[in-house]
Amino acid sequence: MNRAGATTTTSINAPLRQFEGDHFVVGIAFLSTTFEVSTPPHREAGT
């Protein structure tokens, strides 16, 4: 998974642990991070 920031990208190779609303958490044991989803996936007209 990739996490895009203003000027950086962070890659994390870890299992998906849980969903929290539109966000999701990945990690192992006590090391985890939450990916905040600003716009959930959706279909565009014509695709």
PDB file of C-alpha atoms in Angstrom, residues 1-38:
ATOM      1  CA  MET A   1       0.000   0.000   0.000  1.00  0.00           C
ATOM      2  CA  ASN A   2       1.128   3.503  -0.659  1.00  0.00           C
ATOM      3  CA  ARG A   3       0.362   6.594   1.330  1.00  0.00           C
ATOM      4  CA  ALA A   4       0.699   9.847  -0.588  1.00  0.00           C
ATOM      5  CA  GLY A   5       1.533  13.020   1.313  1.00  0.00           C
ATOM      6  CA  ALA A   6       2.243  16.574   0.188  1.00  0.00           C
ATOM      7  CA  THR A   7       5.742  15.695  -1.047  1.00  0.00           C
ATOM      8  CA  THR A   8       6.385  12.127   0.142  1.00  0.00           C
ATOM      9  CA  THR A   9       5.138   8.589  -0.386  1.00  0.00           C
ATOM     10  CA  THR A  10       5.352   5.900   2.285  1.00  0.00           C
ATOM     11  CA  SER A  11       4.999   2.201   1.466  1.00  0.00           C
ATOM     12  CA  ILE A  12       3.818  -0.314   4.050  1.00  0.00           C
ATOM     13  CA  ASN A  13       3.770  -4.070   3.493  1.00  0.00           C
ATOM     14  CA  ALA A  14       1.528  -5.254   6.342  1.00  0.00           C
ATOM     15  CA  PRO A  15      -1.798  -7.038   6.745  1.00  0.00           C
ATOM     16  CA  LEU A  16      -5.101  -5.206   6.884  1.00  0.00           C
ATOM     17  CA  ARG A  17      -6.284  -5.232  10.507  1.00  0.00           C
ATOM     18  CA  GLN A  18      -9.632  -3.442  10.489  1.00  0.00           C
ATOM     19  CA  PHE A  19     -11.911  -0.844   8.971  1.00  0.00           C
ATOM     20  CA  GLU A  20     -12.925   2.265  10.930  1.00  0.00           C
ATOM     21  CA  GLY A  21     -15.696   3.941   8.949  1.00  0.00           C
ATOM     22  CA  ASP A  22     -14.112   4.972   5.623  1.00  0.00           C
ATOM     23  CA  HIS A  23     -10.577   4.594   7.062  1.00  0.00           C
ATOM     24  CA  PHE A  24      -8.562   1.391   7.440  1.00  0.00           C
ATOM     25  CA  VAL A  25      -5.800   0.177   9.765  1.00  0.00           C
ATOM     26  CA  VAL A  26      -2.787  -1.926   8.714  1.00  0.00           C
ATOM     27  CA  GLY A  27      -0.027  -3.351  10.867  1.00  0.00           C
ATOM     28  CA  ILE A  28       1.345  -6.152  13.006  1.00  0.00           C
ATOM     29  CA  ALA A  29       0.865  -6.481  16.790  1.00  0.00           C
ATOM     30  CA  PHE A  30       1.405  -3.050  18.396  1.00  0.00           C
ATOM     31  CA  LEU A  31       2.890  -1.454  15.238  1.00  0.00           C
ATOM     32  CA  SER A  32       0.069  -0.083  13.110  1.00  0.00           C
ATOM     33  CA  THR A  33      -1.025   2.925  11.096  1.00  0.00           C
ATOM     34  CA  THR A  34      -4.399   4.294  10.041  1.00  0.00           C
ATOM     35  CA  PHE A  35      -5.016   5.358   6.460  1.00  0.00           C
ATOM     36  CA  GLU A  36      -7.562   8.164   6.361  1.00  0.00           C
ATOM     37  CA  VAL A  37      -9.745   8.030   3.249  1.00  0.00           C
ATOM     38  CA  SER A  38     -10.928  11.498   2.241  1.00  0.00           C
TER      39      SER A  38
END
